[in-house]
PDB file of C-alpha atoms in Angstrom:
ATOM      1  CA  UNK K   1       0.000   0.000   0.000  1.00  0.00           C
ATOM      2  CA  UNK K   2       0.964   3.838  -0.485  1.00  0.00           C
ATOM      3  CA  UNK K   3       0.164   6.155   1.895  1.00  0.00           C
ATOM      4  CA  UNK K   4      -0.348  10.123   0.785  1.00  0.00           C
ATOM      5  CA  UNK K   5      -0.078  12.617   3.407  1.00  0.00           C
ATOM      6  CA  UNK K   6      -0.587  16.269   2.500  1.00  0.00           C
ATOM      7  CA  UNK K   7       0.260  19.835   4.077  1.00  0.00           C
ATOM      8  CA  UNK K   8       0.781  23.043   3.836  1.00  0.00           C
ATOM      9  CA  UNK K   9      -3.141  23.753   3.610  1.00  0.00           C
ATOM     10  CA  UNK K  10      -4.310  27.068   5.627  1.00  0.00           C
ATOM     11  CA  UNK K  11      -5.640  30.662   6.244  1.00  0.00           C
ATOM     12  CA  UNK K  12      -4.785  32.973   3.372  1.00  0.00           C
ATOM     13  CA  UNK K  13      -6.323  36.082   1.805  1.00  0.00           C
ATOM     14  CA  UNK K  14      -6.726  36.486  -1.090  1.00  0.00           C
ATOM     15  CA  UNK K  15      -3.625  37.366  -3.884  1.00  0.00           C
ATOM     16  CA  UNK K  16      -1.812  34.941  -1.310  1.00  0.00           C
ATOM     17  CA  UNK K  17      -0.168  32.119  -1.811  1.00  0.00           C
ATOM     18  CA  UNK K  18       0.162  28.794  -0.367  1.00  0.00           C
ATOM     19  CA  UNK K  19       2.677  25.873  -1.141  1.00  0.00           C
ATOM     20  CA  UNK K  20       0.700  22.452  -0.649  1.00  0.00           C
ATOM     21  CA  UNK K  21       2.777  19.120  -0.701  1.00  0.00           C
ATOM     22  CA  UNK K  22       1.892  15.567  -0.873  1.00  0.00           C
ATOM     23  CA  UNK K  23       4.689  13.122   0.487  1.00  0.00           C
ATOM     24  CA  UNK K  24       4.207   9.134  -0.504  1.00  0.00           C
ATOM     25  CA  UNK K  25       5.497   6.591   2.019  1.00  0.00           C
ATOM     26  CA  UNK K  26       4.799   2.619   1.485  1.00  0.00           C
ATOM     27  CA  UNK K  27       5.168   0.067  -0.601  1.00  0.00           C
ATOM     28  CA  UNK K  28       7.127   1.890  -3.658  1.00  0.00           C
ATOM     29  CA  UNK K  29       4.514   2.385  -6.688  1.00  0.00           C
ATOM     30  CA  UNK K  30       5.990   2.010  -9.949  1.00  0.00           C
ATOM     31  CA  UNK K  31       6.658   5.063 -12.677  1.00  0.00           C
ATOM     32  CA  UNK K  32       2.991   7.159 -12.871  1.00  0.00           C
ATOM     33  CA  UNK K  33       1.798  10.445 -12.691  1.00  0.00           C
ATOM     34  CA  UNK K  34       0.385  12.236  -9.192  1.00  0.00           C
ATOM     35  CA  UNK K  35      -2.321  14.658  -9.478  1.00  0.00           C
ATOM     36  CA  UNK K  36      -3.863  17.303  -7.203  1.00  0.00           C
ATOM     37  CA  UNK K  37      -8.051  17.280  -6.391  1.00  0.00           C
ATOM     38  CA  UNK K  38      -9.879  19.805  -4.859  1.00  0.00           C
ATOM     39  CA  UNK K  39     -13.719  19.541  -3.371  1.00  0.00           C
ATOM     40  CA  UNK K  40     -15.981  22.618  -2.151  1.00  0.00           C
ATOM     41  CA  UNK K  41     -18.502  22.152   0.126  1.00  0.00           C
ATOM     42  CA  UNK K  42     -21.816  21.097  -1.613  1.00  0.00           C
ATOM     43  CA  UNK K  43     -19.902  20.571  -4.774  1.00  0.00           C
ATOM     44  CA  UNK K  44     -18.369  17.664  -5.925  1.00  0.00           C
ATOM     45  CA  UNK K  45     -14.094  16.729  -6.239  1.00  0.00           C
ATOM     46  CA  UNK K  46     -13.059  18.520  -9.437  1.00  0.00           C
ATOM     47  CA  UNK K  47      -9.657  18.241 -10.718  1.00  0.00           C
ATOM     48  CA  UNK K  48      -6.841  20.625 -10.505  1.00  0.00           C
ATOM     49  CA  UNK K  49      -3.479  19.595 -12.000  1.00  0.00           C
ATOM     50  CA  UNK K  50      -1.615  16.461 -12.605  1.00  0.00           C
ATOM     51  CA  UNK K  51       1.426  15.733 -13.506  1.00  0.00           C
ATOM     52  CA  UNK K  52       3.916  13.148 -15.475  1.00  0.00           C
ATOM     53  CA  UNK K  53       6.566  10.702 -13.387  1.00  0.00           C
ATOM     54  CA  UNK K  54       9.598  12.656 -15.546  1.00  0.00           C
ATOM     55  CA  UNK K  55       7.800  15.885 -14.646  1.00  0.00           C
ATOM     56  CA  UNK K  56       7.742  16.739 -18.610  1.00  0.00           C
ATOM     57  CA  UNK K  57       4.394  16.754 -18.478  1.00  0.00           C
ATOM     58  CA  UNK K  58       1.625  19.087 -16.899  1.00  0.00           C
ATOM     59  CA  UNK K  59      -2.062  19.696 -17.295  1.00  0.00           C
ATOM     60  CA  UNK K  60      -4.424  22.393 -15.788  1.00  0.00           C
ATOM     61  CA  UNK K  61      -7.931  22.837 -14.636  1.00  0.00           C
ATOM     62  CA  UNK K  62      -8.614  26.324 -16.842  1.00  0.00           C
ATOM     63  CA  UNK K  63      -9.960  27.947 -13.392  1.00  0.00           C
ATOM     64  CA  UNK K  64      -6.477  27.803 -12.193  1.00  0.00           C
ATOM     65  CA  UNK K  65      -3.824  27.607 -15.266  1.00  0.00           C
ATOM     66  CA  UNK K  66      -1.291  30.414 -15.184  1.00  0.00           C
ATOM     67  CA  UNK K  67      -1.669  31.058 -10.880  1.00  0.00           C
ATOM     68  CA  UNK K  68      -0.615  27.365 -10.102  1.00  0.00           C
ATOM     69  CA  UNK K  69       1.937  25.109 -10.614  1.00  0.00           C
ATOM     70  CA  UNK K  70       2.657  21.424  -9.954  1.00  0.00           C
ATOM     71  CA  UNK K  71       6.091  19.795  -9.640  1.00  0.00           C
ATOM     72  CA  UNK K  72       7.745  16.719  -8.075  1.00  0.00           C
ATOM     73  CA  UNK K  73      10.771  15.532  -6.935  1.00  0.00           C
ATOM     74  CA  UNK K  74      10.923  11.481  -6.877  1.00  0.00           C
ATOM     75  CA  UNK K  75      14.027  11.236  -4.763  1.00  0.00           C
ATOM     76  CA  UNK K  76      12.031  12.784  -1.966  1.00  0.00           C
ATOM     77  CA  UNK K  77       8.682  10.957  -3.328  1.00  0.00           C
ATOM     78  CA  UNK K  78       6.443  14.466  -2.884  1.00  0.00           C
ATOM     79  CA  UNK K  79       4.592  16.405  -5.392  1.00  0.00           C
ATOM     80  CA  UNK K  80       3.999  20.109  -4.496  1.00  0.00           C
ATOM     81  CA  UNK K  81       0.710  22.517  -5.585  1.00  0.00           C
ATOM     82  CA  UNK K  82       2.406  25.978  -5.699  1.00  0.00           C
ATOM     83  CA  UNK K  83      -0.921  28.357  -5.615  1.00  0.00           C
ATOM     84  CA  UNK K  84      -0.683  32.079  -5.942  1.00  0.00           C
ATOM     85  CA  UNK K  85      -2.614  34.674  -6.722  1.00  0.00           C
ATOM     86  CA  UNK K  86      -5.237  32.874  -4.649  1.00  0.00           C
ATOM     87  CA  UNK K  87      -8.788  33.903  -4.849  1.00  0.00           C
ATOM     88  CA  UNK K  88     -12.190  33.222  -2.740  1.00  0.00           C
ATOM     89  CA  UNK K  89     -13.086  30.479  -5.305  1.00  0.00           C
ATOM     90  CA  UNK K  90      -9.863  28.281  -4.298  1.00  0.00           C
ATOM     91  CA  UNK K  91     -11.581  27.585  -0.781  1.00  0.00           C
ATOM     92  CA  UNK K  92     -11.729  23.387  -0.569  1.00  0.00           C
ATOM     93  CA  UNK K  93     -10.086  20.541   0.674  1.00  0.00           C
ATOM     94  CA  UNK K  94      -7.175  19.659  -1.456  1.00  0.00           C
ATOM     95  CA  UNK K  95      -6.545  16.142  -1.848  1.00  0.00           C
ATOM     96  CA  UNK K  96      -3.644  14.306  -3.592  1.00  0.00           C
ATOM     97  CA  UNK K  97      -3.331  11.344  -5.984  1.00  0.00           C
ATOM     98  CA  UNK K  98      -1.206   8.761  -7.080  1.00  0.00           C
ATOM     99  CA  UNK K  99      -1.690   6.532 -10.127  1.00  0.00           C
ATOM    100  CA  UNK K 100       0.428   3.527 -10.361  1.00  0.00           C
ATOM    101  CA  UNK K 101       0.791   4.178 -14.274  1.00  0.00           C
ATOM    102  CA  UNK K 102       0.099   4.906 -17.090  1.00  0.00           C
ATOM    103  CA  UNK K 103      -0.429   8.521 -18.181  1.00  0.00           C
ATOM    104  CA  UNK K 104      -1.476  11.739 -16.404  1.00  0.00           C
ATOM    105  CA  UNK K 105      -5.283  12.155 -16.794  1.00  0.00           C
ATOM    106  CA  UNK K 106      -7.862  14.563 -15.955  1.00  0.00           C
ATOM    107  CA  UNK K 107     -10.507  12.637 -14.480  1.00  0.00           C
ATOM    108  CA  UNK K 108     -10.353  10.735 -10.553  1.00  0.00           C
ATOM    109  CA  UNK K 109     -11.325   7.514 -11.519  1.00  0.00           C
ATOM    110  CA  UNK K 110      -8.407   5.924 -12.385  1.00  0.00           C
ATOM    111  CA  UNK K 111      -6.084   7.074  -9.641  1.00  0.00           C
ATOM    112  CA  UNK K 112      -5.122   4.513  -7.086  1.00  0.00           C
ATOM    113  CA  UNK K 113      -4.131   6.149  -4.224  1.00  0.00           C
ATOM    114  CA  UNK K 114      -5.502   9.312  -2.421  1.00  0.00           C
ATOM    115  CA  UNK K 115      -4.505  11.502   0.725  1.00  0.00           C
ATOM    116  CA  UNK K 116      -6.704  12.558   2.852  1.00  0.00           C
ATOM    117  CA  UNK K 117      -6.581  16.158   2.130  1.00  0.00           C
ATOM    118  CA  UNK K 118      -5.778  19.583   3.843  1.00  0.00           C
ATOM    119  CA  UNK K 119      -8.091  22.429   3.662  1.00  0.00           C
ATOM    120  CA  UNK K 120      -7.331  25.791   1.850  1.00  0.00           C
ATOM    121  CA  UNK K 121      -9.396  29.180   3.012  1.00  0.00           C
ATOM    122  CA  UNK K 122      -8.855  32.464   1.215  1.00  0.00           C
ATOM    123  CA  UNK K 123     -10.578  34.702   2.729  1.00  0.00           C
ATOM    124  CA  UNK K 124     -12.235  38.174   0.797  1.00  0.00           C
TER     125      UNK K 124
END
Protein backbone atom coordinates (compact mmCIF):
# COMPACT_ATOMS: atom_id res chain seq x y z
CA UNK A 1 0.00 0.00 0.00
CA UNK A 2 0.96 3.84 -0.48
CA UNK A 3 0.16 6.16 1.90
CA UNK A 4 -0.35 10.12 0.78
CA UNK A 5 -0.08 12.62 3.41
CA UNK A 6 -0.59 16.27 2.50
CA UNK A 7 0.26 19.84 4.08
CA UNK A 8 0.78 23.04 3.84
CA UNK A 9 -3.14 23.75 3.61
CA UNK A 10 -4.31 27.07 5.63
CA UNK A 11 -5.64 30.66 6.24
CA UNK A 12 -4.78 32.97 3.37
CA UNK A 13 -6.32 36.08 1.81
CA UNK A 14 -6.73 36.49 -1.09
CA UNK A 15 -3.63 37.37 -3.88
CA UNK A 16 -1.81 34.94 -1.31
CA UNK A 17 -0.17 32.12 -1.81
CA UNK A 18 0.16 28.79 -0.37
CA UNK A 19 2.68 25.87 -1.14
CA UNK A 20 0.70 22.45 -0.65
CA UNK A 21 2.78 19.12 -0.70
CA UNK A 22 1.89 15.57 -0.87
CA UNK A 23 4.69 13.12 0.49
CA UNK A 24 4.21 9.13 -0.50
CA UNK A 25 5.50 6.59 2.02
CA UNK A 26 4.80 2.62 1.49
CA UNK A 27 5.17 0.07 -0.60
CA UNK A 28 7.13 1.89 -3.66
CA UNK A 29 4.51 2.38 -6.69
CA UNK A 30 5.99 2.01 -9.95
CA UNK A 31 6.66 5.06 -12.68
CA UNK A 32 2.99 7.16 -12.87
CA UNK A 33 1.80 10.45 -12.69
CA UNK A 34 0.38 12.24 -9.19
CA UNK A 35 -2.32 14.66 -9.48
CA UNK A 36 -3.86 17.30 -7.20
CA UNK A 37 -8.05 17.28 -6.39
CA UNK A 38 -9.88 19.81 -4.86
CA UNK A 39 -13.72 19.54 -3.37
CA UNK A 40 -15.98 22.62 -2.15
CA UNK A 41 -18.50 22.15 0.13
CA UNK A 42 -21.82 21.10 -1.61
CA UNK A 43 -19.90 20.57 -4.77
CA UNK A 44 -18.37 17.66 -5.92
CA UNK A 45 -14.09 16.73 -6.24
CA UNK A 46 -13.06 18.52 -9.44
CA UNK A 47 -9.66 18.24 -10.72
CA UNK A 48 -6.84 20.62 -10.50
CA UNK A 49 -3.48 19.60 -12.00
CA UNK A 50 -1.62 16.46 -12.61
CA UNK A 51 1.43 15.73 -13.51
CA UNK A 52 3.92 13.15 -15.48
CA UNK A 53 6.57 10.70 -13.39
CA UNK A 54 9.60 12.66 -15.55
CA UNK A 55 7.80 15.88 -14.65
CA UNK A 56 7.74 16.74 -18.61
CA UNK A 57 4.39 16.75 -18.48
CA UNK A 58 1.62 19.09 -16.90
CA UNK A 59 -2.06 19.70 -17.29
CA UNK A 60 -4.42 22.39 -15.79
CA UNK A 61 -7.93 22.84 -14.64
CA UNK A 62 -8.61 26.32 -16.84
CA UNK A 63 -9.96 27.95 -13.39
CA UNK A 64 -6.48 27.80 -12.19
CA UNK A 65 -3.82 27.61 -15.27
CA UNK A 66 -1.29 30.41 -15.18
CA UNK A 67 -1.67 31.06 -10.88
CA UNK A 68 -0.61 27.36 -10.10
CA UNK A 69 1.94 25.11 -10.61
CA UNK A 70 2.66 21.42 -9.95
CA UNK A 71 6.09 19.79 -9.64
CA UNK A 72 7.74 16.72 -8.07
CA UNK A 73 10.77 15.53 -6.93
CA UNK A 74 10.92 11.48 -6.88
CA UNK A 75 14.03 11.24 -4.76
CA UNK A 76 12.03 12.78 -1.97
CA UNK A 77 8.68 10.96 -3.33
CA UNK A 78 6.44 14.47 -2.88
CA UNK A 79 4.59 16.41 -5.39
CA UNK A 80 4.00 20.11 -4.50
CA UNK A 81 0.71 22.52 -5.59
CA UNK A 82 2.41 25.98 -5.70
CA UNK A 83 -0.92 28.36 -5.61
CA UNK A 84 -0.68 32.08 -5.94
CA UNK A 85 -2.61 34.67 -6.72
CA UNK A 86 -5.24 32.87 -4.65
CA UNK A 87 -8.79 33.90 -4.85
CA UNK A 88 -12.19 33.22 -2.74
CA UNK A 89 -13.09 30.48 -5.30
CA UNK A 90 -9.86 28.28 -4.30
CA UNK A 91 -11.58 27.58 -0.78
CA UNK A 92 -11.73 23.39 -0.57
CA UNK A 93 -10.09 20.54 0.67
CA UNK A 94 -7.17 19.66 -1.46
CA UNK A 95 -6.55 16.14 -1.85
CA UNK A 96 -3.64 14.31 -3.59
CA UNK A 97 -3.33 11.34 -5.98
CA UNK A 98 -1.21 8.76 -7.08
CA UNK A 99 -1.69 6.53 -10.13
CA UNK A 100 0.43 3.53 -10.36
CA UNK A 101 0.79 4.18 -14.27
CA UNK A 102 0.10 4.91 -17.09
CA UNK A 103 -0.43 8.52 -18.18
CA UNK A 104 -1.48 11.74 -16.40
CA UNK A 105 -5.28 12.16 -16.79
CA UNK A 106 -7.86 14.56 -15.95
CA UNK A 107 -10.51 12.64 -14.48
CA UNK A 108 -10.35 10.74 -10.55
CA UNK A 109 -11.32 7.51 -11.52
CA UNK A 110 -8.41 5.92 -12.39
CA UNK A 111 -6.08 7.07 -9.64
CA UNK A 112 -5.12 4.51 -7.09
CA UNK A 113 -4.13 6.15 -4.22
CA UNK A 114 -5.50 9.31 -2.42
CA UNK A 115 -4.50 11.50 0.72
CA UNK A 116 -6.70 12.56 2.85
CA UNK A 117 -6.58 16.16 2.13
CA UNK A 118 -5.78 19.58 3.84
CA UNK A 119 -8.09 22.43 3.66
CA UNK A 120 -7.33 25.79 1.85
CA UNK A 121 -9.40 29.18 3.01
CA UNK A 122 -8.85 32.46 1.21
CA UNK A 123 -10.58 34.70 2.73
CA UNK A 124 -12.24 38.17 0.80
Amino acid sequence: QVQLVESGGGLVQAGGSLRLSCAASGRTFSRGPMGWFRQAPGKEREFVATISWSGASTYYADSVKGRFTISRDNAKNTVYLQMNSLKPEDTAVYYCAANRGGVPVMSAAPYDYWGQGTQVTVSS
